[in-house]
Amino acid sequence: MADRSDKELKKRIKHLVGNSKKGITSDRLASLLRIKRNERASFLFTLAGMVREGEIARNKKGKYVPSKHKSSVVTAKLVAVQKGYGFAKPDIGKGEQDIFIPGRFLKGAVPGDTVQVRVETDGYSGRTHGVVLKVLEENKGLYTGKITADSRGDLYVEPDSLIHYPIPVKQVKGMRAEPGDKVGFAVFYNRFGKLTADVRTVYGKADSAKVCADAILDAAGIPTEFPKAALELARQLDDRGILQQELEGRADLRSMTIFTIDGAVAKDIDDAISLEETPTGWKLGVHIADVSHYVREDTHLDIEARRRGTSVYFADRVVPMLPEEISNGLCSLNPGEDKLAFSAIISLDKNCNLTGLDLRKTVIRSCLRGVYSEINQLFDGTAGSEIKKKYEKVLPTLLSMRQLAKKLRENATLRGTMELISSESVFILDDGGRAVDIKKRVTGESEEMIEQFMIAANVAVADFARSQGIPFIYRVHDRPDEEKLAVLSEIAARLGFKARELKQPADLRDLMEEARQTPYDRLISDRILRSMAKARYSDVQTGHFGLSLADYCHFTAPIRRYPDLSIHRILTALLSDVGKDEIVRRYAAFAKEAAELSSVYEIRAMNAERDCESCYMAEYMRGYIGDEFEGLISAVSEYGLFVELPNTVEGMVRLESLPENNLKYDGIASLVDSRGRKVYTVGDKMKIRVLGADVSSGRIDFEAVF
């Protein structure tokens, strides 16, 4: 496209889009405009820019259509406010871009409000902007931030997000907020039209990650305390234990070799395994705590579990979905204790193809509490005599399980399952709850083995549910956006990887495998993640792209995930000979609502976990300000570059702090000079000095050392 003017290209695009009756795809546009393969990424960036500027629009089907911005009124959420302007995200097609709203047109709206916006186009500049017509739904949640003071002693709050400048604090009688405090606050416009903070909660000092985590959970709406009625019911159930009549109708598997494998400090142990070799293959037993037997529908425990959706894990803390009397006591599959279980006995042939599923309500007794790190030592030959003695009775079973898991993994690879790079952190805290060390989580063969077994159970159960035609909650993962994959393909080619079309999971897996031996492995993994849709829960089975599976669900963790608990409840009805018509009547609407809410709550939990861990990282790095470390450049942006240390801590080196002049981001992986030569690239080693670490925001700043 270098030989044609950008202005002329945009004119031709607008003409073609304007003449299309039902919209036009990027592939069709590229064909009509004779865009070459090596020009595809630049062409897609041009299209994205035209959408952003309101010159054209993109509908829900991904087709380009004429822009309605000149006279359109849309519903949007105000997502950010700077001094003098804001941005709103339209609640329409995924291709729509954020709307710029000048401050004079905010009309009293605050971040988080759902607003009605008229989008106008300036006749002179051609740029679009929004005008808030009215607030449709107010944001009733709290914002969080840190209290500061100016030279006169007037208090301000530095918001953690959404509002990107300090705002004055209205002094509230009886509320003693001081500089350095972490606070929760509401916002309003004062009589001069200035955004002002009304402090509602003082959490403690903002230099404590624990305090900041409390604020993050509160602002996210994640409950941290259980209602008295739920706690009382949990205690009653735990005190009662298993009644004799509860064993009636259950298969007694207490004599089977069944055991658990989990982390050394795990307390909510909700899955156990068994394995039997048969003449035709294997019978893999995945035995899950029968949580739904105790957490009955619409009880206080169920209502609270539904409100949470999932347990939240960060640093050394757990915000459980269910009270500890249930998660760590009654339903934890502790060794030597009789426990009620929901067992999936999965029949596999010698090639590990699924041939049958026997779902049963059972009573089990785990014979051993296995630990990942110990079993990894057994597998790699480094185990000492004490560990060998602990596992001697189950060692033959473990070795058979190892063989089975290897075959399941080979099948997954042939199927095209992707394995992306992730850097999980392990936090070591002192008795006061402060971070004193951070390490990169290392996993081994036993973790992979259990993952393969859980996937096998989830596949078998989902396949069974679909075959029965009952309402259900599936785990689905939609196909990636084709244009994002085209951009990813172009980026990979520019980094020197084999040119390939990215259409199937196996294509992405092959790219990831090629990148694994290069400095770009993390970059390619991140880019693949960005190109893909988020996995979610749905009452409609549409397949799981990332795992390359037609049927998938989450069956194996009812202690900590509400969808698992929900499908246990539905399957229990089916096993109890409740007719399908009655199951549909009871659970069709329930499955749809539970899937939608669980997807929302999962994202809420993931965001909170990430933000909380950022605070703990900043707390840890405060002890190393001025110290020097060596890391790898993990990402590059127009504002600078990010360096990740071996312990997973990541900090930013700002563009203006680098010694070179006129550096620019190349849009892919490098900062380049005025001649286009790469100066800093993802994967490069860089020595840094820690400049600062702000616990409240979780921000860590580095400077390069040469």
CSV table of N, CA and C in Angstrom, one decimal, residues 438-557:
chain,number,residue,atom,x,y,z
A,438,ILE,N,9.1,-13.6,46.6
A,438,ILE,CA,8.3,-14.0,45.5
A,438,ILE,C,9.1,-14.9,44.6
A,439,LYS,N,8.5,-16.0,44.2
A,439,LYS,CA,9.2,-17.0,43.4
A,439,LYS,C,8.3,-17.3,42.2
A,440,LYS,N,8.9,-17.8,41.1
A,440,LYS,CA,8.1,-18.3,40.0
A,440,LYS,C,7.6,-19.7,40.3
A,441,ARG,N,6.3,-19.9,40.1
A,441,ARG,CA,5.7,-21.3,40.4
A,441,ARG,C,6.3,-22.3,39.4
A,442,VAL,N,6.8,-23.4,39.9
A,442,VAL,CA,7.3,-24.4,39.1
A,442,VAL,C,6.4,-25.6,39.2
A,443,THR,N,5.9,-26.1,38.1
A,443,THR,CA,5.0,-27.3,38.1
A,443,THR,C,5.8,-28.5,37.4
A,444,GLY,N,5.3,-29.7,37.7
A,444,GLY,CA,6.0,-30.9,37.2
A,444,GLY,C,5.0,-31.9,36.6
A,445,GLU,N,5.5,-33.1,36.4
A,445,GLU,CA,4.7,-34.1,35.7
A,445,GLU,C,3.4,-34.5,36.4
A,446,SER,N,3.4,-34.5,37.8
A,446,SER,CA,2.2,-34.9,38.5
A,446,SER,C,1.1,-33.9,38.3
A,447,GLU,N,1.4,-32.6,38.3
A,447,GLU,CA,0.4,-31.6,38.0
A,447,GLU,C,-0.2,-31.8,36.6
A,448,GLU,N,0.7,-32.0,35.7
A,448,GLU,CA,0.2,-32.3,34.3
A,448,GLU,C,-0.7,-33.5,34.3
A,449,MET,N,-0.3,-34.6,35.0
A,449,MET,CA,-1.1,-35.8,35.1
A,449,MET,C,-2.5,-35.6,35.6
A,450,ILE,N,-2.6,-34.9,36.7
A,450,ILE,CA,-3.9,-34.6,37.3
A,450,ILE,C,-4.8,-33.7,36.3
A,451,GLU,N,-4.1,-32.7,35.7
A,451,GLU,CA,-4.8,-31.9,34.7
A,451,GLU,C,-5.4,-32.7,33.6
A,452,GLN,N,-4.7,-33.7,33.1
A,452,GLN,CA,-5.2,-34.6,32.0
A,452,GLN,C,-6.4,-35.4,32.5
A,453,PHE,N,-6.3,-35.9,33.7
A,453,PHE,CA,-7.4,-36.7,34.3
A,453,PHE,C,-8.7,-35.8,34.5
A,454,MET,N,-8.5,-34.6,34.9
A,454,MET,CA,-9.7,-33.7,35.1
A,454,MET,C,-10.3,-33.3,33.8
A,455,ILE,N,-9.4,-33.1,32.8
A,455,ILE,CA,-10.0,-32.8,31.4
A,455,ILE,C,-10.8,-34.0,30.9
A,456,ALA,N,-10.2,-35.2,31.1
A,456,ALA,CA,-10.9,-36.4,30.7
A,456,ALA,C,-12.3,-36.5,31.3
A,457,ALA,N,-12.4,-36.2,32.6
A,457,ALA,CA,-13.7,-36.3,33.3
A,457,ALA,C,-14.6,-35.2,32.8
A,458,ASN,N,-14.1,-34.0,32.6
A,458,ASN,CA,-15.0,-32.9,32.1
A,458,ASN,C,-15.5,-33.2,30.7
A,459,VAL,N,-14.7,-33.8,29.8
A,459,VAL,CA,-15.1,-34.2,28.5
A,459,VAL,C,-16.2,-35.3,28.5
A,460,ALA,N,-15.9,-36.3,29.3
A,460,ALA,CA,-16.9,-37.4,29.4
A,460,ALA,C,-18.2,-37.0,29.9
A,461,VAL,N,-18.2,-36.1,31.0
A,461,VAL,CA,-19.5,-35.6,31.5
A,461,VAL,C,-20.2,-34.7,30.5
A,462,ALA,N,-19.5,-33.9,29.9
A,462,ALA,CA,-20.2,-33.0,28.9
A,462,ALA,C,-20.7,-33.8,27.7
A,463,ASP,N,-20.0,-34.8,27.3
A,463,ASP,CA,-20.5,-35.6,26.2
A,463,ASP,C,-21.8,-36.4,26.6
A,464,PHE,N,-21.8,-36.9,27.9
A,464,PHE,CA,-22.9,-37.5,28.4
A,464,PHE,C,-24.1,-36.6,28.5
A,465,ALA,N,-23.9,-35.4,29.0
A,465,ALA,CA,-25.0,-34.5,29.2
A,465,ALA,C,-25.6,-34.1,27.8
A,466,ARG,N,-24.8,-33.9,26.8
A,466,ARG,CA,-25.3,-33.5,25.5
A,466,ARG,C,-26.1,-34.7,24.9
A,467,SER,N,-25.6,-35.9,25.1
A,467,SER,CA,-26.4,-37.1,24.6
A,467,SER,C,-27.7,-37.2,25.3
A,468,GLN,N,-27.9,-36.8,26.5
A,468,GLN,CA,-29.1,-36.9,27.2
A,468,GLN,C,-30.1,-35.8,26.9
A,469,GLY,N,-29.6,-34.7,26.3
A,469,GLY,CA,-30.5,-33.6,25.9
A,469,GLY,C,-31.1,-32.9,27.1
A,470,ILE,N,-30.3,-32.7,28.2
A,470,ILE,CA,-30.8,-32.1,29.3
A,470,ILE,C,-30.2,-30.6,29.4
A,471,PRO,N,-30.9,-29.7,30.1
A,471,PRO,CA,-30.3,-28.4,30.4
A,471,PRO,C,-28.9,-28.6,31.1
A,472,PHE,N,-27.9,-27.8,30.7
A,472,PHE,CA,-26.6,-28.0,31.2
A,472,PHE,C,-25.8,-26.7,31.1
A,473,ILE,N,-24.7,-26.7,31.8
A,473,ILE,CA,-23.8,-25.6,31.8
A,473,ILE,C,-22.4,-26.1,31.2
A,474,TYR,N,-22.1,-25.6,30.0
A,474,TYR,CA,-20.9,-26.1,29.3
A,474,TYR,C,-19.8,-25.0,29.5
A,475,ARG,N,-18.6,-25.4,29.3
A,475,ARG,CA,-17.5,-24.5,29.2
A,475,ARG,C,-17.1,-24.3,27.7
A,476,VAL,N,-17.3,-23.1,27.2
A,476,VAL,CA,-17.1,-22.9,25.8
A,476,VAL,C,-16.0,-21.9,25.5
A,477,HIS,N,-15.4,-22.0,24.4
A,477,HIS,CA,-14.4,-21.1,23.9
A,477,HIS,C,-14.6,-20.9,22.4
A,478,ASP,N,-15.0,-19.7,22.1
A,478,ASP,CA,-15.3,-19.4,20.7
A,478,ASP,C,-14.1,-19.3,19.8
A,479,ARG,N,-14.3,-19.4,18.5
A,479,ARG,CA,-13.1,-19.2,17.6
A,479,ARG,C,-12.6,-17.8,17.7
A,480,PRO,N,-11.3,-17.6,17.5
A,480,PRO,CA,-10.8,-16.2,17.5
A,480,PRO,C,-11.3,-15.4,16.3
A,481,ASP,N,-11.2,-14.1,16.5
A,481,ASP,CA,-11.6,-13.2,15.4
A,481,ASP,C,-10.6,-13.4,14.2
A,482,GLU,N,-11.1,-13.6,13.0
A,482,GLU,CA,-10.2,-13.9,11.9
A,482,GLU,C,-9.2,-12.8,11.6
A,483,GLU,N,-9.7,-11.5,11.8
A,483,GLU,CA,-8.8,-10.4,11.5
A,483,GLU,C,-7.7,-10.3,12.5
A,484,LYS,N,-8.0,-10.6,13.8
A,484,LYS,CA,-6.9,-10.6,14.8
A,484,LYS,C,-5.9,-11.7,14.4
A,485,LEU,N,-6.3,-12.9,14.0
A,485,LEU,CA,-5.4,-13.9,13.6
A,485,LEU,C,-4.6,-13.5,12.4
A,486,ALA,N,-5.2,-12.8,11.5
A,486,ALA,CA,-4.4,-12.3,10.3
A,486,ALA,C,-3.3,-11.4,10.7
A,487,VAL,N,-3.6,-10.5,11.7
A,487,VAL,CA,-2.6,-9.5,12.2
A,487,VAL,C,-1.5,-10.3,12.9
A,488,LEU,N,-1.9,-11.3,13.7
A,488,LEU,CA,-0.9,-12.1,14.4
A,488,LEU,C,0.0,-12.9,13.5
A,489,SER,N,-0.6,-13.4,12.4
A,489,SER,CA,0.2,-14.1,11.4
A,489,SER,C,1.3,-13.1,10.8
A,490,GLU,N,0.8,-11.9,10.5
A,490,GLU,CA,1.7,-10.9,9.9
A,490,GLU,C,2.8,-10.5,10.9
A,491,ILE,N,2.5,-10.3,12.2
A,491,ILE,CA,3.5,-10.0,13.2
A,491,ILE,C,4.5,-11.1,13.3
A,492,ALA,N,4.0,-12.4,13.4
A,492,ALA,CA,4.9,-13.5,13.5
A,492,ALA,C,5.9,-13.6,12.3
A,493,ALA,N,5.4,-13.3,11.1
A,493,ALA,CA,6.2,-13.3,9.9
A,493,ALA,C,7.3,-12.3,10.0
A,494,ARG,N,6.9,-11.1,10.5
A,494,ARG,CA,7.9,-10.0,10.6
A,494,ARG,C,8.9,-10.3,11.7
A,495,LEU,N,8.6,-11.1,12.6
A,495,LEU,CA,9.6,-11.5,13.6
A,495,LEU,C,10.5,-12.7,13.2
A,496,GLY,N,10.2,-13.2,12.0
A,496,GLY,CA,11.1,-14.2,11.4
A,496,GLY,C,10.5,-15.6,11.5
A,497,PHE,N,9.3,-15.8,12.0
A,497,PHE,CA,8.7,-17.1,12.1
A,497,PHE,C,8.1,-17.5,10.7
A,498,LYS,N,7.9,-18.8,10.5
A,498,LYS,CA,7.4,-19.4,9.3
A,498,LYS,C,6.1,-18.7,9.0
A,499,ALA,N,5.9,-18.3,7.7
A,499,ALA,CA,4.6,-17.7,7.3
A,499,ALA,C,3.6,-18.8,7.2
A,500,ARG,N,2.5,-18.6,7.9
A,500,ARG,CA,1.4,-19.6,7.9
A,500,ARG,C,0.1,-18.9,8.1
A,501,GLU,N,-1.0,-19.6,7.6
A,501,GLU,CA,-2.3,-19.1,7.9
A,501,GLU,C,-2.7,-19.7,9.3
A,502,LEU,N,-3.3,-18.9,10.1
A,502,LEU,CA,-3.7,-19.3,11.5
A,502,LEU,C,-5.2,-19.5,11.5
A,503,LYS,N,-5.7,-20.7,11.3
A,503,LYS,CA,-7.1,-21.0,11.2
A,503,LYS,C,-7.6,-22.0,12.3
A,504,GLN,N,-6.7,-23.0,12.6
A,504,GLN,CA,-7.1,-24.1,13.6
A,504,GLN,C,-6.2,-24.0,14.8
A,505,PRO,N,-6.7,-24.6,15.9
A,505,PRO,CA,-5.9,-24.7,17.1
A,505,PRO,C,-4.5,-25.2,16.9
A,506,ALA,N,-4.4,-26.2,16.0
A,506,ALA,CA,-3.1,-26.8,15.7
A,506,ALA,C,-2.1,-25.8,15.1
A,507,ASP,N,-2.7,-24.8,14.3
A,507,ASP,CA,-1.8,-23.8,13.7
A,507,ASP,C,-1.2,-22.9,14.8
A,508,LEU,N,-2.0,-22.5,15.7
A,508,LEU,CA,-1.5,-21.7,16.8
A,508,LEU,C,-0.6,-22.5,17.7
A,509,ARG,N,-0.9,-23.8,17.9
A,509,ARG,CA,0.1,-24.6,18.7
A,509,ARG,C,1.4,-24.7,18.0
A,510,ASP,N,1.4,-24.9,16.7
A,510,ASP,CA,2.7,-25.0,16.0
A,510,ASP,C,3.5,-23.7,16.1
A,511,LEU,N,2.8,-22.5,16.0
A,511,LEU,CA,3.5,-21.2,16.1
A,511,LEU,C,4.1,-21.1,17.5
A,512,MET,N,3.3,-21.5,18.5
A,512,MET,CA,3.8,-21.4,19.9
A,512,MET,C,5.0,-22.3,20.1
A,513,GLU,N,5.0,-23.5,19.5
A,513,GLU,CA,6.1,-24.4,19.6
A,513,GLU,C,7.4,-23.9,19.0
A,514,GLU,N,7.2,-23.2,17.8
A,514,GLU,CA,8.3,-22.6,17.1
A,514,GLU,C,8.9,-21.4,18.0
A,515,ALA,N,8.0,-20.7,18.6
A,515,ALA,CA,8.4,-19.5,19.4
A,515,ALA,C,9.1,-19.9,20.7
A,516,ARG,N,8.8,-21.2,21.2
A,516,ARG,CA,9.3,-21.6,22.5
A,516,ARG,C,10.8,-21.6,22.6
A,517,GLN,N,11.4,-21.8,21.5
A,517,GLN,CA,12.9,-21.8,21.5
A,517,GLN,C,13.5,-20.4,21.2
A,518,THR,N,12.7,-19.4,21.2
A,518,THR,CA,13.2,-18.0,20.9
A,518,THR,C,12.9,-17.1,22.0
A,519,PRO,N,13.5,-15.9,22.0
A,519,PRO,CA,13.2,-14.8,23.0
A,519,PRO,C,11.7,-14.3,22.9
A,520,TYR,N,11.0,-14.7,21.8
A,520,TYR,CA,9.7,-14.2,21.6
A,520,TYR,C,8.6,-15.1,22.2
A,521,ASP,N,8.9,-16.1,22.9
A,521,ASP,CA,7.9,-17.1,23.4
A,521,ASP,C,6.8,-16.4,24.2
A,522,ARG,N,7.2,-15.5,25.1
A,522,ARG,CA,6.2,-14.8,25.9
A,522,ARG,C,5.3,-13.9,25.1
A,523,LEU,N,6.0,-13.2,24.2
A,523,LEU,CA,5.3,-12.2,23.3
A,523,LEU,C,4.2,-13.0,22.4
A,524,ILE,N,4.7,-14.0,21.8
A,524,ILE,CA,3.7,-14.8,20.9
A,524,ILE,C,2.6,-15.4,21.7
A,525,SER,N,2.9,-15.9,22.9
A,525,SER,CA,1.8,-16.4,23.8
A,525,SER,C,0.8,-15.3,24.2
A,526,ASP,N,1.3,-14.1,24.5
A,526,ASP,CA,0.4,-13.0,24.9
A,526,ASP,C,-0.4,-12.6,23.7
A,527,ARG,N,0.2,-12.6,22.5
A,527,ARG,CA,-0.5,-12.1,21.3
A,527,ARG,C,-1.6,-13.2,20.9
A,528,ILE,N,-1.3,-14.4,21.1
A,528,ILE,CA,-2.3,-15.5,20.9
A,528,ILE,C,-3.5,-15.3,21.8
A,529,LEU,N,-3.1,-15.0,23.1
A,529,LEU,CA,-4.2,-14.8,24.1
A,529,LEU,C,-5.1,-13.6,23.7
A,530,ARG,N,-4.4,-12.6,23.2
A,530,ARG,CA,-5.2,-11.4,22.9
A,530,ARG,C,-6.1,-11.6,21.6
A,531,SER,N,-5.6,-12.5,20.8
A,531,SER,CA,-6.4,-12.7,19.5
A,531,SER,C,-7.6,-13.6,19.8
A,532,MET,N,-7.6,-14.3,20.9
A,532,MET,CA,-8.7,-15.3,21.2
A,532,MET,C,-9.8,-14.7,22.1
A,533,ALA,N,-11.0,-15.2,21.9
A,533,ALA,CA,-12.1,-14.9,22.8
A,533,ALA,C,-11.8,-15.5,24.2
A,534,LYS,N,-12.5,-15.0,25.2
A,534,LYS,CA,-12.4,-15.5,26.6
A,534,LYS,C,-13.2,-16.8,26.7
A,535,ALA,N,-12.7,-17.8,27.3
A,535,ALA,CA,-13.6,-18.9,27.6
A,535,ALA,C,-14.7,-18.5,28.6
A,536,ARG,N,-15.8,-19.1,28.5
A,536,ARG,CA,-17.0,-18.7,29.3
A,536,ARG,C,-17.9,-19.9,29.5
A,537,TYR,N,-18.9,-19.6,30.3
A,537,TYR,CA,-19.9,-20.7,30.6
A,537,TYR,C,-21.2,-20.4,29.7
A,538,SER,N,-21.8,-21.4,29.2
A,538,SER,CA,-23.0,-21.2,28.4
A,538,SER,C,-23.9,-22.5,28.5
A,539,ASP,N,-25.2,-22.2,28.4
A,539,ASP,CA,-26.1,-23.3,28.4
A,539,ASP,C,-26.2,-24.0,27.0
A,540,VAL,N,-25.5,-23.4,26.0
A,540,VAL,CA,-25.5,-23.9,24.7
A,540,VAL,C,-24.1,-24.4,24.4
A,541,GLN,N,-24.0,-25.6,23.9
A,541,GLN,CA,-22.6,-26.2,23.6
A,541,GLN,C,-22.2,-25.7,22.3
A,542,THR,N,-21.1,-25.0,22.2
A,542,THR,CA,-20.5,-24.5,20.9
A,542,THR,C,-19.1,-25.0,20.8
A,543,GLY,N,-18.6,-25.8,21.7
A,543,GLY,CA,-17.2,-26.3,21.6
A,543,GLY,C,-16.2,-25.5,22.3
A,544,HIS,N,-15.0,-26.0,22.4
A,544,HIS,CA,-13.9,-25.4,23.1
A,544,HIS,C,-12.7,-25.3,22.1
A,545,PHE,N,-12.5,-24.1,21.6
A,545,PHE,CA,-11.5,-23.9,20.5
A,545,PHE,C,-10.1,-24.2,21.1
A,546,GLY,N,-9.7,-23.7,22.3
A,546,GLY,CA,-8.4,-23.8,22.8
A,546,GLY,C,-8.0,-25.2,23.1
A,547,LEU,N,-8.9,-26.0,23.5
A,547,LEU,CA,-8.7,-27.5,23.8
A,547,LEU,C,-9.0,-28.3,22.6
A,548,SER,N,-9.5,-27.7,21.6
A,548,SER,CA,-9.9,-28.4,20.3
A,548,SER,C,-10.9,-29.6,20.7
A,549,LEU,N,-11.9,-29.3,21.4
A,549,LEU,CA,-12.9,-30.2,21.9
A,549,LEU,C,-14.3,-29.8,21.5
A,550,ALA,N,-15.1,-30.8,21.1
A,550,ALA,CA,-16.5,-30.5,20.8
A,550,ALA,C,-17.3,-30.4,22.1
A,551,ASP,N,-17.0,-31.2,23.1
A,551,ASP,CA,-17.8,-31.2,24.3
A,551,ASP,C,-16.9,-30.9,25.5
A,552,TYR,N,-17.3,-30.0,26.3
A,552,TYR,CA,-16.4,-29.7,27.5
A,552,TYR,C,-17.3,-29.0,28.6
A,553,CYS,N,-17.0,-29.3,29.8
A,553,CYS,CA,-17.7,-28.6,31.0
A,553,CYS,C,-16.7,-28.5,32.1
A,554,HIS,N,-17.1,-27.9,33.2
A,554,HIS,CA,-16.4,-28.0,34.5
A,554,HIS,C,-17.2,-28.8,35.5
A,555,PHE,N,-16.7,-30.0,35.8
A,555,PHE,CA,-17.4,-30.9,36.7
A,555,PHE,C,-16.6,-31.1,38.0
A,556,THR,N,-15.3,-30.8,38.0
A,556,THR,CA,-14.4,-31.3,39.0
A,556,THR,C,-14.1,-30.5,40.2
A,557,ALA,N,-14.8,-29.3,40.3
A,557,ALA,CA,-14.4,-28.4,41.4
A,557,ALA,C,-15.6,-27.7,42.0
